[in-house]
Each structure stands twice: as C-alpha cells, then as structure tokens.
mmCIF file of C-alpha atoms in Angstrom:
data_model
loop_
_atom_site.group_PDB
_atom_site.id
_atom_site.type_symbol
_atom_site.label_atom_id
_atom_site.label_comp_id
_atom_site.label_asym_id
_atom_site.label_seq_id
_atom_site.Cartn_x
_atom_site.Cartn_y
_atom_site.Cartn_z
ATOM 1 C CA MET A 78 5.245 -149.753 -111.692
ATOM 2 C CA THR A 79 7.631 -147.686 -109.061
ATOM 3 C CA SER A 80 5.822 -145.674 -106.174
ATOM 4 C CA ASP A 81 7.123 -142.505 -105.251
ATOM 5 C CA ALA A 82 6.168 -143.274 -102.166
ATOM 6 C CA ALA A 83 9.306 -143.596 -99.580
ATOM 7 C CA PRO A 84 9.106 -146.576 -97.288
ATOM 8 C CA ALA A 85 6.927 -146.387 -94.323
ATOM 9 C CA ALA A 86 9.332 -147.362 -91.837
ATOM 10 C CA SER A 87 9.781 -145.381 -88.710
ATOM 11 C CA ALA A 88 12.122 -142.790 -88.324
ATOM 12 C CA GLU A 89 13.941 -144.341 -85.636
ATOM 13 C CA ASP A 90 14.086 -148.181 -88.040
ATOM 14 C CA SER A 91 14.897 -146.636 -91.126
ATOM 15 C CA PRO A 92 18.734 -145.413 -92.386
ATOM 16 C CA LEU A 93 19.293 -141.786 -92.513
ATOM 17 C CA ALA A 94 20.324 -140.480 -96.177
ATOM 18 C CA ILE A 95 22.615 -137.837 -95.816
ATOM 19 C CA ILE A 96 23.199 -135.825 -98.739
ATOM 20 C CA CYS A 97 27.082 -134.699 -98.451
ATOM 21 C CA GLY A 98 28.692 -131.521 -99.411
ATOM 22 C CA ALA A 99 32.207 -130.731 -98.144
ATOM 23 C CA GLY A 100 33.749 -130.694 -94.739
ATOM 24 C CA SER A 101 33.837 -132.495 -91.997
ATOM 25 C CA LEU A 102 30.136 -132.048 -90.757
ATOM 26 C CA PRO A 103 28.535 -134.815 -92.985
ATOM 27 C CA PHE A 104 30.719 -137.326 -91.126
ATOM 28 C CA ALA A 105 30.092 -135.741 -87.371
ATOM 29 C CA VAL A 106 26.574 -136.681 -88.049
ATOM 30 C CA ALA A 107 26.923 -139.991 -89.165
ATOM 31 C CA GLU A 108 29.178 -140.948 -86.145
ATOM 32 C CA ALA A 109 26.886 -139.088 -83.847
ATOM 33 C CA ILE A 110 23.745 -140.880 -85.083
ATOM 34 C CA GLY A 111 25.751 -144.455 -85.457
ATOM 35 C CA LYS A 112 26.279 -144.246 -81.586
ATOM 36 C CA ARG A 113 22.599 -144.020 -81.506
ATOM 37 C CA GLY A 114 22.309 -147.410 -83.334
ATOM 38 C CA ARG A 115 21.210 -145.755 -86.545
ATOM 39 C CA ARG A 116 22.820 -146.280 -89.956
ATOM 40 C CA ALA A 117 23.743 -143.434 -92.108
ATOM 41 C CA VAL A 118 23.629 -143.781 -96.135
ATOM 42 C CA PHE A 119 25.675 -140.903 -98.008
ATOM 43 C CA PHE A 120 24.609 -139.403 -101.201
ATOM 44 C CA ALA A 121 28.064 -137.588 -101.869
ATOM 45 C CA ILE A 122 27.785 -134.756 -104.411
ATOM 46 C CA ARG A 123 30.678 -135.203 -106.532
ATOM 47 C CA GLY A 124 33.523 -132.412 -106.767
ATOM 48 C CA TRP A 125 32.348 -131.523 -103.153
ATOM 49 C CA ALA A 126 32.064 -134.971 -100.694
ATOM 50 C CA ASP A 127 35.578 -135.858 -99.547
ATOM 51 C CA PRO A 128 36.135 -139.309 -101.478
ATOM 52 C CA GLN A 129 38.779 -140.697 -98.905
ATOM 53 C CA ARG A 130 35.987 -140.100 -96.077
ATOM 54 C CA VAL A 131 32.931 -141.268 -97.944
ATOM 55 C CA VAL A 132 34.600 -144.531 -98.484
ATOM 56 C CA ASP A 133 34.238 -145.444 -94.487
ATOM 57 C CA TYR A 134 30.054 -145.713 -94.967
ATOM 58 C CA PRO A 135 27.403 -146.885 -97.173
ATOM 59 C CA HIS A 136 27.616 -144.534 -100.307
ATOM 60 C CA HIS A 137 26.492 -143.700 -103.655
ATOM 61 C CA TRP A 138 27.829 -140.765 -105.797
ATOM 62 C CA VAL A 139 25.533 -138.334 -107.173
ATOM 63 C CA ALA A 140 25.615 -135.372 -109.669
ATOM 64 C CA LEU A 141 23.946 -131.874 -108.938
ATOM 65 C CA GLY A 142 20.407 -132.384 -110.844
ATOM 66 C CA GLN A 143 20.242 -136.006 -110.097
ATOM 67 C CA PHE A 144 17.057 -135.993 -108.221
ATOM 68 C CA ASP A 145 15.739 -139.397 -109.888
ATOM 69 C CA ARG A 146 18.961 -141.357 -109.144
ATOM 70 C CA PHE A 147 18.603 -140.314 -105.683
ATOM 71 C CA SER A 148 15.033 -141.229 -105.127
ATOM 72 C CA ARG A 149 15.438 -144.609 -106.708
ATOM 73 C CA ILE A 150 18.572 -145.521 -104.373
ATOM 74 C CA ALA A 151 17.303 -144.026 -101.452
ATOM 75 C CA ARG A 152 14.152 -145.927 -101.719
ATOM 76 C CA ARG A 153 16.280 -148.842 -102.379
ATOM 77 C CA GLU A 154 18.352 -148.493 -99.163
ATOM 78 C CA GLY A 155 15.188 -148.147 -97.093
ATOM 79 C CA CYS A 156 15.651 -144.475 -96.510
ATOM 80 C CA ARG A 157 12.934 -142.003 -95.209
ATOM 81 C CA ASP A 158 14.448 -139.369 -93.287
ATOM 82 C CA VAL A 159 17.030 -136.813 -95.643
ATOM 83 C CA VAL A 160 19.667 -134.662 -93.918
ATOM 84 C CA LEU A 161 21.423 -131.778 -96.324
ATOM 85 C CA ILE A 162 24.431 -131.085 -95.107
ATOM 86 C CA GLY A 163 28.535 -130.083 -95.984
ATOM 87 C CA SER A 164 29.416 -127.091 -97.512
ATOM 88 C CA LEU A 165 28.407 -126.593 -101.156
ATOM 89 C CA VAL A 166 28.592 -123.274 -103.172
ATOM 90 C CA ARG A 167 25.529 -122.274 -105.263
ATOM 91 C CA PRO A 168 25.708 -123.714 -108.543
ATOM 92 C CA ALA A 169 24.805 -121.979 -111.735
ATOM 93 C CA ILE A 170 21.874 -123.480 -113.621
ATOM 94 C CA TRP A 171 23.452 -124.547 -116.352
ATOM 95 C CA ARG A 172 26.200 -126.559 -114.356
ATOM 96 C CA LEU A 173 23.263 -129.073 -113.270
ATOM 97 C CA ARG A 174 23.435 -132.258 -114.720
ATOM 98 C CA PRO A 175 19.516 -133.258 -114.699
ATOM 99 C CA ASP A 176 18.101 -136.650 -115.180
ATOM 100 C CA LEU A 177 14.450 -137.360 -116.735
ATOM 101 C CA LYS A 178 12.700 -136.519 -113.207
ATOM 102 C CA THR A 179 14.953 -133.510 -112.724
ATOM 103 C CA LEU A 180 13.811 -132.523 -116.201
ATOM 104 C CA ARG A 181 10.264 -132.458 -115.362
ATOM 105 C CA LEU A 182 11.047 -130.387 -112.337
ATOM 106 C CA LEU A 183 13.092 -127.810 -114.236
ATOM 107 C CA PRO A 184 10.962 -124.810 -114.600
ATOM 108 C CA ARG A 185 9.896 -125.194 -110.839
ATOM 109 C CA ILE A 186 13.648 -125.136 -110.105
ATOM 110 C CA LEU A 187 14.332 -122.470 -112.520
ATOM 111 C CA ARG A 188 12.473 -120.179 -110.565
ATOM 112 C CA LEU A 189 13.886 -121.378 -107.147
ATOM 113 C CA PHE A 190 17.101 -120.090 -108.730
ATOM 114 C CA ARG A 191 15.501 -116.528 -108.677
ATOM 115 C CA GLY A 192 15.906 -115.908 -104.823
ATOM 116 C CA GLY A 193 18.049 -116.301 -102.167
ATOM 117 C CA ASP A 194 19.662 -119.192 -100.831
ATOM 118 C CA ASP A 195 16.985 -119.842 -98.106
ATOM 119 C CA HIS A 196 14.589 -119.770 -100.852
ATOM 120 C CA LEU A 197 16.277 -122.228 -103.124
ATOM 121 C CA LEU A 198 16.846 -124.523 -100.303
ATOM 122 C CA SER A 199 13.614 -124.456 -98.777
ATOM 123 C CA GLY A 200 11.838 -125.211 -102.489
ATOM 124 C CA VAL A 201 14.307 -128.119 -102.793
ATOM 125 C CA ALA A 202 12.965 -129.294 -99.479
ATOM 126 C CA ALA A 203 9.691 -129.213 -100.331
ATOM 127 C CA ILE A 204 10.207 -131.310 -103.506
ATOM 128 C CA LEU A 205 11.825 -133.918 -101.415
ATOM 129 C CA GLU A 206 8.823 -134.031 -99.213
ATOM 130 C CA GLU A 207 6.277 -134.045 -101.980
ATOM 131 C CA HIS A 208 8.227 -137.378 -103.497
ATOM 132 C CA GLY A 209 7.333 -139.008 -99.686
ATOM 133 C CA PHE A 210 10.590 -138.263 -98.018
ATOM 134 C CA ARG A 211 11.027 -136.092 -94.861
ATOM 135 C CA LEU A 212 13.692 -133.214 -94.552
ATOM 136 C CA ILE A 213 15.189 -132.941 -91.104
ATOM 137 C CA GLY A 214 17.524 -130.741 -89.927
ATOM 138 C CA ALA A 215 21.002 -132.160 -88.894
ATOM 139 C CA HIS A 216 20.760 -130.857 -85.528
ATOM 140 C CA GLU A 217 17.490 -132.715 -85.170
ATOM 141 C CA VAL A 218 19.401 -136.049 -85.240
ATOM 142 C CA ALA A 219 22.460 -134.813 -84.016
ATOM 143 C CA PRO A 220 22.273 -132.046 -81.814
ATOM 144 C CA GLU A 221 25.667 -132.483 -80.078
ATOM 145 C CA ILE A 222 27.004 -130.592 -83.434
ATOM 146 C CA LEU A 223 25.476 -126.944 -82.319
ATOM 147 C CA MET A 224 27.549 -124.308 -80.621
ATOM 148 C CA PRO A 225 26.490 -124.392 -76.838
ATOM 149 C CA GLU A 226 26.919 -121.011 -74.749
ATOM 150 C CA GLY A 227 30.285 -120.188 -73.360
ATOM 151 C CA ALA A 228 33.969 -120.191 -75.371
ATOM 152 C CA LEU A 229 35.775 -122.763 -77.052
ATOM 153 C CA GLY A 230 39.439 -121.883 -75.743
ATOM 154 C CA ARG A 231 41.013 -119.914 -73.455
ATOM 155 C CA ALA A 232 40.249 -116.440 -74.614
ATOM 156 C CA ARG A 233 37.086 -114.556 -73.525
ATOM 157 C CA PRO A 234 35.597 -111.354 -75.723
ATOM 158 C CA SER A 235 36.198 -107.611 -73.760
ATOM 159 C CA ASP A 236 33.194 -105.593 -72.917
ATOM 160 C CA ARG A 237 34.652 -103.734 -76.426
ATOM 161 C CA ASP A 238 34.142 -106.981 -78.241
ATOM 162 C CA GLN A 239 30.708 -107.727 -76.950
ATOM 163 C CA ALA A 240 29.503 -104.104 -77.833
ATOM 164 C CA ASP A 241 30.411 -105.043 -81.413
ATOM 165 C CA VAL A 242 29.139 -108.792 -81.126
ATOM 166 C CA ALA A 243 25.425 -106.864 -80.129
ATOM 167 C CA LYS A 244 25.915 -104.733 -83.093
ATOM 168 C CA GLY A 245 26.384 -107.827 -85.255
ATOM 169 C CA PHE A 246 23.685 -109.544 -84.271
ATOM 170 C CA ALA A 247 21.383 -106.612 -84.548
ATOM 171 C CA LEU A 248 22.708 -105.712 -88.342
ATOM 172 C CA LEU A 249 21.802 -109.886 -88.805
ATOM 173 C CA ALA A 250 18.627 -109.348 -87.991
ATOM 174 C CA ALA A 251 17.932 -106.123 -89.662
ATOM 175 C CA THR A 252 19.208 -107.661 -93.230
ATOM 176 C CA SER A 253 17.729 -111.314 -92.595
ATOM 177 C CA PRO A 254 14.166 -110.534 -95.066
ATOM 178 C CA PHE A 255 16.472 -109.664 -97.755
ATOM 179 C CA ASP A 256 18.011 -113.780 -97.499
ATOM 180 C CA ILE A 257 21.434 -112.884 -97.952
ATOM 181 C CA GLY A 258 24.482 -113.952 -95.837
ATOM 182 C CA GLN A 259 24.648 -115.102 -92.014
ATOM 183 C CA GLY A 260 27.736 -113.417 -91.104
ATOM 184 C CA VAL A 261 29.015 -109.876 -90.549
ATOM 185 C CA VAL A 262 32.470 -108.591 -89.246
ATOM 186 C CA VAL A 263 32.144 -105.496 -86.639
ATOM 187 C CA ALA A 264 35.498 -103.657 -85.379
ATOM 188 C CA ASP A 265 34.912 -100.562 -82.685
ATOM 189 C CA GLY A 266 31.037 -100.306 -83.755
ATOM 190 C CA HIS A 267 32.162 -100.115 -87.373
ATOM 191 C CA VAL A 268 30.731 -102.665 -89.978
ATOM 192 C CA LEU A 269 33.859 -103.541 -92.007
ATOM 193 C CA THR A 270 31.945 -106.065 -94.068
ATOM 194 C CA VAL A 271 28.871 -108.463 -94.445
ATOM 195 C CA GLU A 272 28.785 -111.603 -96.182
ATOM 196 C CA ALA A 273 26.886 -112.293 -99.381
ATOM 197 C CA ALA A 274 27.235 -114.930 -102.208
ATOM 198 C CA GLU A 275 31.205 -115.096 -101.421
ATOM 199 C CA GLY A 276 30.606 -117.250 -98.060
ATOM 200 C CA THR A 277 32.381 -116.761 -94.936
ATOM 201 C CA ASP A 278 36.039 -117.660 -95.855
ATOM 202 C CA LEU A 279 36.268 -115.255 -98.645
ATOM 203 C CA MET A 280 34.345 -112.597 -96.629
ATOM 204 C CA LEU A 281 37.078 -112.757 -94.073
ATOM 205 C CA SER A 282 39.884 -112.748 -97.108
ATOM 206 C CA ARG A 283 38.343 -109.340 -98.102
ATOM 207 C CA VAL A 284 39.055 -108.144 -94.348
ATOM 208 C CA VAL A 285 42.636 -108.629 -95.115
ATOM 209 C CA GLU A 286 42.901 -107.204 -98.400
ATOM 210 C CA LEU A 287 41.082 -103.816 -97.177
ATOM 211 C CA ARG A 288 43.730 -103.615 -94.162
ATOM 212 C CA ARG A 289 46.255 -104.136 -96.957
ATOM 213 C CA ASN A 290 44.846 -101.178 -98.908
ATOM 214 C CA GLY A 291 44.290 -99.129 -96.077
ATOM 215 C CA ARG A 292 40.540 -98.944 -96.090
ATOM 216 C CA ILE A 293 40.402 -100.143 -92.605
ATOM 217 C CA ALA A 294 41.903 -97.922 -89.905
ATOM 218 C CA VAL A 295 41.201 -100.316 -87.005
ATOM 219 C CA ALA A 296 44.193 -101.765 -85.269
ATOM 220 C CA SER A 297 44.490 -105.380 -85.692
ATOM 221 C CA GLY A 298 43.538 -107.639 -82.701
ATOM 222 C CA ARG A 299 40.050 -105.821 -82.826
ATOM 223 C CA GLY A 300 37.077 -106.853 -84.670
ATOM 224 C CA VAL A 301 34.670 -109.574 -84.181
ATOM 225 C CA LEU A 302 33.207 -112.330 -86.866
ATOM 226 C CA VAL A 303 29.463 -112.621 -85.650
ATOM 227 C CA LYS A 304 27.381 -115.467 -87.409
ATOM 228 C CA ALA A 305 23.506 -115.954 -86.651
ATOM 229 C CA ALA A 306 20.889 -117.578 -89.070
ATOM 230 C CA LYS A 307 18.216 -115.778 -90.595
ATOM 231 C CA ARG A 308 14.941 -114.831 -89.131
ATOM 232 C CA GLY A 309 12.438 -116.803 -90.379
ATOM 233 C CA GLN A 310 14.851 -119.176 -91.936
ATOM 234 C CA ASP A 311 14.101 -122.793 -92.612
ATOM 235 C CA ARG A 312 16.611 -124.343 -90.042
ATOM 236 C CA ARG A 313 16.712 -127.916 -91.500
ATOM 237 C CA VAL A 314 18.987 -126.169 -94.117
ATOM 238 C CA ASP A 315 21.709 -124.085 -93.991
ATOM 239 C CA LEU A 316 22.166 -123.359 -90.642
ATOM 240 C CA PRO A 317 25.596 -121.200 -89.986
ATOM 241 C CA SER A 318 28.773 -122.948 -89.301
ATOM 242 C CA ILE A 319 32.347 -122.646 -88.227
ATOM 243 C CA GLY A 320 35.220 -124.856 -87.881
ATOM 244 C CA PRO A 321 38.901 -124.563 -87.402
ATOM 245 C CA ARG A 322 39.312 -122.672 -91.009
ATOM 246 C CA THR A 323 37.401 -119.944 -89.771
ATOM 247 C CA VAL A 324 39.461 -119.212 -86.881
ATOM 248 C CA GLU A 325 42.454 -119.383 -89.230
ATOM 249 C CA GLY A 326 40.585 -116.612 -91.736
ATOM 250 C CA ALA A 327 39.485 -114.839 -88.587
ATOM 251 C CA ALA A 328 43.532 -114.663 -87.364
ATOM 252 C CA ARG A 329 44.456 -113.610 -91.096
ATOM 253 C CA ALA A 330 41.991 -110.710 -90.987
ATOM 254 C CA GLY A 331 43.522 -109.302 -87.668
ATOM 255 C CA LEU A 332 40.234 -109.946 -85.534
ATOM 256 C CA ALA A 333 39.501 -110.372 -81.831
ATOM 257 C CA GLY A 334 37.432 -113.472 -82.100
ATOM 258 C CA ILE A 335 34.336 -114.881 -83.136
ATOM 259 C CA ALA A 336 30.834 -114.687 -81.667
ATOM 260 C CA VAL A 337 28.322 -117.276 -83.077
ATOM 261 C CA ALA A 338 24.488 -117.547 -81.961
ATOM 262 C CA ALA A 339 24.487 -120.442 -79.482
ATOM 263 C CA GLY A 340 21.956 -123.304 -80.281
ATOM 264 C CA SER A 341 21.804 -122.483 -83.808
ATOM 265 C CA THR A 342 24.946 -122.524 -85.210
ATOM 266 C CA VAL A 343 26.430 -126.068 -86.307
ATOM 267 C CA VAL A 344 30.119 -126.405 -84.911
ATOM 268 C CA ALA A 345 32.678 -128.549 -86.989
ATOM 269 C CA GLU A 346 35.644 -130.176 -84.975
ATOM 270 C CA PRO A 347 34.955 -128.157 -81.686
ATOM 271 C CA GLU A 348 38.325 -129.777 -80.485
ATOM 272 C CA LEU A 349 40.200 -128.391 -83.335
ATOM 273 C CA ILE A 350 38.120 -124.787 -83.227
ATOM 274 C CA ALA A 351 39.634 -124.596 -79.455
ATOM 275 C CA THR A 352 43.158 -125.723 -80.234
ATOM 276 C CA ALA A 353 43.298 -123.132 -83.005
ATOM 277 C CA ALA A 354 41.791 -120.445 -81.228
ATOM 278 C CA ASP A 355 44.286 -120.617 -78.434
ATOM 279 C CA ARG A 356 47.126 -120.861 -80.833
ATOM 280 C CA GLU A 357 46.075 -118.282 -82.615
ATOM 281 C CA ARG A 358 44.905 -116.112 -79.387
ATOM 282 C CA LEU A 359 41.360 -115.565 -80.415
ATOM 283 C CA PHE A 360 38.086 -115.998 -78.281
ATOM 284 C CA VAL A 361 35.421 -118.141 -79.923
ATOM 285 C CA VAL A 362 32.194 -117.899 -78.124
ATOM 286 C CA GLY A 363 28.467 -118.784 -78.661
ATOM 287 C CA VAL A 364 26.330 -116.185 -77.430
ATOM 288 C CA ARG A 365 22.593 -116.067 -76.828
ATOM 289 C CA ASP A 366 21.183 -114.132 -79.460
ATOM 290 C CA GLU A 367 19.087 -111.519 -77.810
ATOM 291 C CA THR A 368 17.466 -110.408 -81.209
ATOM 292 C CA ALA A 369 16.424 -113.673 -82.206
ATOM 293 C CA ARG A 370 12.363 -114.056 -82.017
ATOM 294 C CA PRO A 371 10.349 -117.230 -81.876
#
C-alpha cells in the first residue's frame, strides 16, 4: 500500500524537488543549492522548461495536471521540500492533463481557478502540503536570487524618476487586494499601464503600441517600470521577477529605467541585466518599498 506521506528526512538531507517552468531561474536555484551540497531533482513542465538545460540535472518530465506522477516520483527520489519556479502562463482548465489523483481533486481545482493567480497558487501549495510535502520559496534556499538595494549597471534614477517610483509602489499597494499584476509603468506622475493577465513583457509591448499610436505624450527616455509583490501574497510562490528580457522590453518602450522592491524581487542573471542596462542606458535599481507592511 502506497502512503501519501512524503519522506521523513530532514530538509538538509533530502533532495529539493524543483517544479520547473521556463527561463533561467530554476537553474540558478539548482546551482545555488548545489554549492551548499544539496541535490536538485527537476520536475520539468512539458512545453515550458528548457529541454537543453534540464538534461544537466536529474529530471522527470511532467504535464500540467499530473499530480499523481509528481507525488510518486518525488517520494521515490526522497524529496520532501518543493520549490515552484520559472515562467508559466496560467493555463485554461481544459488544457490540464489530469491523472487519477488530479481527477479526484478536480472540483477543488476548479474552485481555485475562480480567482487571481495568488489564490490559485496558494491553493496548489495547500494541496502539496496536505500530501506530505513542504512548499518553500526559492529565495529561502537561494537568497542570492533576490534583488538587493542599489543599482545593477551604471545609470541611476533622477529625482523625477524617483517620484514615479514612489507613485508606482503606492499604486501596487492599493491594487494588491484585487490580486492582479505586480507591475506598473509610471511616467511624469502619469500611470501609463498596469500589469494584469498579460504579464510584464506584453505590458511593455503595450506601451510601445501606445507610443506608436500617439496615446502617450511623454517623451521617450521618461517613465519607470515598477515591480513589487502583492501585499499579503504567499511569498513562497510567484514573487515578481526581472531578467535581461525585461531590460530590453523597457528600452523598446522608451522608459528611463526599472525599479523593483529590494529583497522581494527575483533577479535572473544579474550580470546580464547590468550589461543590458548599460547598453540601453537604462537604470535598474532595487529600492526599499516604503509602502510595504509586515
């Protein structure tokens, strides 16, 4: 008889299960814990995880909705702790490929889909923990992936930029109860766009389109992308993140730079971010979010 209990090994002794979406962050986490002597086992999501990089680690491919497969293999591998990391667009419920255990959970999963991303991901975390696993934040095992205070690259924000940053943080604090996005673009005190289901990259593309259509009168080289976690968010899942593509998108959108909440924003490939920021002459800074409350 198979038990639903995960292995009883201590966190330090057991491998870390990384449920892996797209991008470089899952591999940054694996590299960081490897330096501390801990083994990573990837559960690579089909259609999202990078197959060329996954092969460098112990790994198993899973489809969205294969909770039974994940549970069985994770126990066999001796995994107790689980990290969810990497880009993944929220799927339509009909795109799931449920196995038997997921089918039993389907009524509950349907209810989780009737809400924002934080509602959905927190529900997934609860299901994992009810089956004996412990969901932890990637930043808890790899704190070096978090943005520190200060700049990546040479450029620094002006006083005008800092005023836009403050307004962006205030707006994100105000919209947090609605569980929408984690980003906003502000230029000369004018809110240009707020992130919703489209994600940061497409939000920045929308700024490009608005400029092209003459809907934005602010000159190129002004405006800031501001990112911060939602207030009350489960920080084990879906912290805001930036990478080199974010810098490139901000440059195409004609912005002056990017400001993120220091200590609660995940940074992919900081050296490449700094290089891209210098090349595009943008600032990228980690800022203490004064609107954040414990």
